Amino acid sequence: MTRSGNIIDSIKKGTPNHYQPLPVVLSEGDGCWVKDVAGKSYLDMLSCYSAVNLGYKHPKLTKAITTQLDTGLTACSNAVYNDKQIFNTKLAEFCGYDKALVMNTGAEAVETFIKLARKWRSLNRVRVGGIGDTAEDDAEIIVCANNFHGRTTTIISFSSELLYREGFGPQTPGFRIIPYGDIKALEQAINFKTAAFLVEPIQGEGGINIPPQGYLSEAKQICAQKGVLFALDEIQTGFGRTGKMFAWEHEDAKPDVLILGKSLGSYIPVSAVLADKEKMDAVFTPGTHGSTFADNPLACAIGIAVLEVFSAEGSKLLANVSKNGRWFTKQLKGIKNPHIKEVRGRGLFVGVELLPEAGGARRFCEALVQLKPSGIICKETHKNVIRFAPPLIIAREELEWAVDRIRQVLEN
């Protein structure tokens, strides 16, 4: 058995089999490339589910981490230190909001938003269509089918994916699921209980699903008219993934509440919820929310560095994403395979959907990772979709190299 095989078997003995990783054991990364324990190289076209947008071993990010570690300081969320103030202020300004509430994981940020939406409605007794006040604890949040916002108990309660929910009941009430991209369904779903509409600009885990043009801007308008919070989960799409800094910019649909994660911290778990001062100050009073390691010194240090990189290099990065994304999508659409149903994407967030008779996307992802002398790392989603999301810094030459090998696997 190979060294990778031994390590994988050892991991299976010590941890539940709750993930189905690709058959490779990674040891280091640099730029858009990673190596396994045997020294084989792979072009990473997953980017840790869009967390590593700036690539591996970015000099400014690694310096920020090592410099902070050298201070020897760690602190819980009720402590005050300079980087905490700098990061929160910079993040709010960068995103165009009054305040940012920093957490650790994307799911934690979504849970934070749920609390915000429910209590904001409770404080304001939102009136919809003149119906009037309602009970404090009957708030509903509208979400979309095929959503993915995390795997905590509350969040899986509004997932339409049976695998995520089955056996983990009782489910948390207070959510209504509507079809994704259906603006009329949203209009019809809003009632006197509705506190917010939570949606992904593009559904990543759902299969790189892109709503009709104008959907987000119409949804924002309807929510404003009905007194309902419009919230976007940009955990995967934020920070340049789609060719705009944030995906809402494609339609000028700035949300009332913006949820971020993944690439905000790149190598360190960092997430955030952003909103205006009125909502943040009214909802989150002392003792109502918190997390021990939220905006810890290491998280703040890398968060500041990420914002500085995007502030200095954002225009160049976004141009690269838009140009390379269009080229990459076009090349994938030209692959000759009768089992390809559709290629869709925006920027460097691209999915190849296969017909059921193709035998699932997993086998193609495994074939790509097993290529020699170098492989490609990508991941299946929703069984029949191959997802590609390389670092934003990827060069055209690297994409050309990848396309040649993707074509080789899909056509043969």
XYZ file of C-alpha atoms in Angstrom:
412
model
C 0.000 0.000 0.000
C 1.180 3.548 -0.747
C 2.059 6.016 1.977
C -1.094 7.995 1.122
C -3.158 4.828 1.446
C -1.686 4.085 4.871
C -2.453 7.598 6.102
C -6.017 7.494 4.767
C -6.624 4.129 6.449
C -5.205 5.473 9.700
C -7.497 8.498 9.558
C -10.513 6.251 9.008
C -9.625 4.352 12.185
C -9.541 7.513 14.272
C -12.394 9.609 12.920
C -15.937 9.043 11.622
C -16.328 8.621 7.882
C -18.335 11.848 7.554
C -16.467 13.051 4.459
C -15.501 11.280 1.256
C -12.113 12.838 0.463
C -10.241 12.361 -2.765
C -7.588 9.597 -2.566
C -4.653 11.938 -1.983
C -2.791 13.112 1.137
C -1.533 16.674 0.775
C 1.606 18.028 2.420
C 2.300 21.537 1.065
C 1.026 24.278 -1.226
C 2.423 27.167 -3.241
C 0.472 29.471 -5.537
C -2.155 27.379 -7.346
C -0.352 24.096 -6.739
C -0.229 21.541 -3.940
C 1.941 18.462 -3.372
C 1.179 15.159 -1.734
C 3.342 13.209 0.705
C 5.043 11.421 -2.212
C 5.996 14.701 -3.889
C 3.436 14.547 -6.722
C 2.052 17.943 -7.798
C -1.576 18.873 -8.381
C -3.184 21.989 -9.808
C -5.767 22.925 -7.194
C -9.028 23.802 -8.912
C -11.091 23.650 -5.733
C -9.295 26.221 -3.547
C -10.662 24.725 -0.331
C -14.199 25.464 -1.544
C -13.204 29.021 -2.543
C -11.314 29.780 0.668
C -7.861 30.002 -0.934
C -8.754 32.688 -3.487
C -5.309 34.291 -3.211
C -3.441 31.025 -3.593
C -1.195 29.134 -1.207
C 1.774 30.643 0.586
C 0.844 34.212 -0.346
C 3.753 36.260 1.060
C 1.617 38.963 2.676
C -0.753 36.479 4.269
C 1.945 34.154 5.581
C 3.880 37.131 6.944
C 0.783 38.376 8.769
C 0.313 34.972 10.387
C 3.937 34.466 11.435
C 4.249 38.037 12.728
C 1.165 37.610 14.888
C 2.304 34.219 16.179
C 5.618 35.767 17.198
C 3.793 38.158 19.557
C 2.707 35.170 21.635
C -0.728 36.732 22.158
C -3.998 34.893 22.029
C -7.209 36.321 23.376
C -10.885 35.486 23.605
C -13.617 37.620 22.103
C -14.215 39.761 25.192
C -10.649 41.112 25.099
C -9.604 44.287 23.298
C -6.464 44.539 21.147
C -5.453 46.856 18.357
C -5.888 44.503 15.397
C -9.452 43.759 16.475
C -10.443 47.394 16.058
C -8.493 47.708 12.804
C -9.960 44.566 11.238
C -13.585 45.241 12.136
C -13.355 48.834 10.933
C -11.523 47.954 7.705
C -13.929 45.118 6.936
C -17.028 47.258 7.397
C -15.563 50.048 5.269
C -14.353 47.662 2.559
C -17.792 46.066 2.236
C -19.757 49.309 2.534
C -21.511 48.690 5.861
C -21.557 50.377 9.250
C -20.574 47.394 11.350
C -19.141 43.898 11.089
C -19.655 41.081 13.564
C -16.753 38.670 13.113
C -17.137 34.953 13.813
C -15.160 31.818 12.878
C -16.993 29.561 10.434
C -19.508 30.182 7.702
C -22.176 28.191 9.532
C -21.541 30.253 12.658
C -22.056 33.430 10.636
C -25.317 32.099 9.196
C -26.510 31.234 12.709
C -25.595 34.779 13.731
C -27.689 36.157 10.882
C -30.665 34.013 11.933
C -30.521 35.539 15.406
C -30.244 39.016 13.904
C -33.247 38.515 11.608
C -35.458 37.035 14.294
C -34.708 39.605 16.954
C -34.878 42.535 14.525
C -38.382 41.436 13.609
C -39.238 40.934 17.264
C -38.074 44.448 18.086
C -39.926 46.010 15.177
C -42.993 43.754 14.793
C -42.683 44.037 11.024
C -46.008 44.870 9.387
C -46.690 43.223 6.041
C -49.704 44.206 3.956
C -51.360 45.927 6.900
C -51.932 42.666 8.762
C -50.355 43.918 11.950
C -48.301 42.720 14.894
C -47.588 39.053 15.485
C -46.181 36.933 18.266
C -42.541 37.386 19.198
C -41.463 33.804 18.518
C -43.219 32.949 15.243
C -40.739 34.533 12.829
C -40.062 32.822 9.516
C -37.050 33.077 7.252
C -37.511 32.241 3.573
C -34.758 30.173 1.932
C -34.331 28.385 -1.398
C -34.372 24.740 -2.403
C -30.911 23.233 -2.991
C -29.392 25.772 -0.616
C -26.254 25.166 1.365
C -25.571 27.387 4.361
C -23.823 24.932 6.682
C -24.452 21.776 8.677
C -25.434 22.869 12.182
C -28.734 21.627 13.593
C -30.694 24.773 12.813
C -29.232 25.184 9.332
C -29.901 21.613 8.201
C -33.499 22.157 9.281
C -34.019 24.353 6.224
C -31.976 22.259 3.822
C -33.833 20.465 1.031
C -31.088 17.800 0.956
C -32.447 14.725 2.732
C -28.938 13.410 3.461
C -28.180 16.446 5.632
C -31.406 16.180 7.666
C -32.393 12.535 7.909
C -32.136 11.148 11.431
C -31.028 14.449 12.978
C -34.487 15.626 14.037
C -36.429 17.195 15.533
C -35.935 19.957 12.993
C -35.867 23.611 13.985
C -39.053 25.404 12.874
C -39.323 28.876 11.399
C -38.219 28.403 7.796
C -39.998 28.273 4.460
C -38.369 26.775 1.357
C -39.154 28.117 -2.119
C -37.730 27.316 -5.588
C -34.427 29.024 -6.377
C -34.600 31.798 -8.944
C -38.412 32.042 -8.837
C -39.322 35.635 -8.036
C -43.075 34.957 -8.005
C -42.566 32.212 -5.449
C -40.813 34.741 -3.219
C -43.655 37.246 -3.552
C -46.202 34.591 -2.668
C -44.201 33.228 0.266
C -43.839 36.510 2.153
C -46.458 36.890 4.867
C -46.928 38.543 8.246
C -44.439 36.120 9.838
C -41.580 36.741 7.396
C -38.440 38.200 8.948
C -35.959 37.760 6.094
C -35.096 36.177 2.776
C -31.737 34.372 2.786
C -30.251 33.365 -0.559
C -26.961 32.521 -2.281
C -26.174 34.657 -5.369
C -24.938 31.423 -6.956
C -25.575 28.047 -5.366
C -22.188 26.369 -5.054
C -22.962 23.106 -3.266
C -26.274 23.036 -5.106
C -24.433 22.544 -8.400
C -23.212 26.009 -9.508
C -26.802 27.121 -10.063
C -27.147 30.669 -11.394
C -30.507 32.453 -11.037
C -32.093 34.385 -13.929
C -30.631 37.820 -14.613
C -32.411 40.393 -12.478
C -33.500 37.911 -9.816
C -31.392 39.375 -7.015
C -32.316 42.988 -7.750
C -36.025 42.103 -7.939
C -35.777 40.123 -4.704
C -34.114 43.081 -3.001
C -36.876 45.399 -4.194
C -39.660 43.077 -3.034
C -38.057 42.649 0.385
C -37.742 46.420 0.757
C -41.386 46.923 -0.168
C -42.535 44.267 2.295
C -40.309 45.306 5.186
C -38.344 42.046 5.035
C -34.569 41.769 5.411
C -32.730 40.800 2.221
C -29.671 38.714 3.130
C -27.002 37.237 0.877
C -24.747 34.337 1.775
C -21.542 35.226 -0.101
C -19.369 32.787 1.807
C -18.303 31.111 -1.455
C -18.926 33.910 -3.969
C -17.412 36.796 -2.013
C -13.997 38.356 -2.626
C -13.717 38.073 -6.379
C -14.855 34.553 -7.165
C -17.399 35.644 -9.819
C -15.413 38.496 -11.378
C -16.868 41.136 -9.055
C -15.691 41.736 -5.514
C -19.115 40.542 -4.380
C -21.618 38.712 -6.547
C -24.406 41.155 -5.691
C -22.543 43.779 -7.726
C -23.538 42.024 -10.960
C -27.069 43.338 -10.355
C -26.482 46.252 -7.977
C -28.389 44.286 -5.346
C -26.555 45.208 -2.148
C -28.182 43.234 0.675
C -29.367 44.482 4.048
C -27.216 41.757 5.587
C -24.059 40.335 4.001
C -22.591 37.028 5.191
C -18.929 36.294 4.455
C -16.402 33.565 5.224
C -13.839 31.268 3.607
C -11.627 33.640 1.561
C -12.023 36.346 4.220
C -9.534 34.344 6.278
C -7.933 32.261 3.520
C -5.820 29.942 5.708
C -7.563 30.694 9.020
C -11.285 30.264 9.868
C -12.810 33.761 9.719
C -16.395 34.714 8.924
C -18.522 37.801 9.389
C -22.003 39.271 9.303
C -22.317 42.868 8.111
C -25.258 45.246 8.445
C -26.082 48.835 9.339
C -25.548 50.376 12.767
C -29.239 50.494 13.612
C -29.739 46.753 13.290
C -26.432 45.699 14.808
C -26.726 47.900 17.882
C -30.378 47.073 18.491
C -29.966 43.304 18.237
C -26.536 42.556 19.659
C -26.408 44.012 23.151
C -23.982 42.716 25.831
C -24.519 39.037 26.545
C -26.747 38.290 23.545
C -24.076 36.755 21.324
C -20.465 35.665 21.259
C -17.905 33.003 20.406
C -14.661 32.350 22.264
C -12.323 32.533 19.289
C -14.267 35.063 17.219
C -11.978 37.835 15.911
C -8.997 36.384 17.772
C -5.598 38.029 17.118
C -4.545 35.516 14.453
C -7.864 35.822 12.620
C -7.704 39.612 12.706
C -4.116 39.650 11.464
C -4.827 37.568 8.386
C -8.155 39.319 7.831
C -6.389 42.674 7.685
C -3.824 41.248 5.264
C -6.543 39.824 2.997
C -8.311 43.185 2.864
C -5.044 44.974 2.121
C -4.279 42.606 -0.768
C -7.726 43.063 -2.279
C -7.551 46.826 -1.780
C -4.201 47.041 -3.562
C -4.637 44.346 -6.206
C -8.397 43.926 -6.481
C -8.837 45.530 -9.892
C -6.130 43.353 -11.429
C -7.455 40.210 -9.768
C -11.033 40.839 -10.872
C -9.945 41.484 -14.450
C -8.024 38.198 -14.392
C -11.047 36.327 -13.057
C -13.424 37.778 -15.644
C -11.100 37.205 -18.592
C -9.918 33.745 -17.591
C -13.375 32.714 -16.432
C -14.917 33.462 -19.821
C -12.114 31.628 -21.600
C -12.258 28.609 -19.300
C -16.033 28.256 -19.565
C -15.853 28.505 -23.355
C -13.207 25.781 -23.494
C -15.244 23.466 -21.285
C -18.310 23.992 -23.464
C -16.233 22.835 -26.434
C -15.438 19.442 -24.913
C -17.034 16.636 -26.909
C -18.787 14.287 -24.537
C -22.405 13.208 -25.131
C -22.868 12.828 -21.382
C -22.293 16.545 -20.670
C -25.671 18.145 -20.011
C -24.532 21.719 -19.388
C -21.533 23.877 -18.553
C -22.396 26.933 -16.472
C -20.533 29.435 -14.381
C -19.584 32.996 -13.636
C -16.001 34.091 -13.281
C -13.911 31.237 -11.901
C -16.902 29.460 -10.368
C -17.795 26.835 -12.961
C -19.735 23.588 -13.025
C -19.916 20.800 -15.601
C -23.208 18.955 -15.182
C -23.288 15.386 -16.448
C -26.271 13.300 -17.460
C -27.152 10.466 -15.034
C -25.914 7.836 -17.481
C -22.380 9.256 -17.161
C -22.059 7.339 -13.903
C -21.634 10.335 -11.611
C -19.079 13.123 -11.385
C -16.990 11.442 -8.701
C -15.249 9.038 -11.065
C -14.110 11.901 -13.299
C -12.761 13.839 -10.301
C -10.824 10.758 -9.207
C -9.474 10.273 -12.730
C -8.257 13.884 -12.789
C -6.488 13.601 -9.449
C -4.809 10.342 -10.520
C -3.322 11.770 -13.729
C 0.469 11.496 -14.054
C 2.932 13.053 -13.666
C 0.686 15.791 -12.205
C -2.999 15.745 -11.344
C -5.900 18.147 -10.922
C -7.920 18.587 -7.747
C -11.619 19.316 -8.190
C -14.734 17.999 -6.465
C -18.115 16.652 -7.373
C -21.251 18.276 -6.032
C -24.801 16.963 -6.114
C -23.538 13.724 -7.642
C -23.567 14.808 -11.293
C -21.712 18.157 -11.270
C -17.942 18.627 -11.467
C -17.090 21.893 -9.727
C -14.087 24.016 -10.682
C -13.012 26.974 -8.536
C -9.256 27.622 -8.914
C -7.440 30.410 -7.061
C -8.124 33.837 -8.555
C -4.413 34.244 -9.304
C -4.342 31.347 -11.762
C -2.467 32.128 -14.986
C -3.798 31.447 -18.478
C -0.978 28.958 -19.034
C -2.097 26.981 -15.997
C -5.690 26.993 -17.207
C -4.577 25.818 -20.646
C -2.665 22.980 -19.000
C -5.794 22.079 -17.018
C -8.146 22.223 -20.005
C -5.961 19.800 -21.960
C -6.183 17.266 -19.154
C -9.868 17.825 -18.406
C -10.611 17.284 -22.091
C -8.474 14.144 -22.055
C -10.446 12.671 -19.158
C -13.919 13.733 -20.280
C -13.491 12.768 -23.917
C -11.889 9.407 -23.219
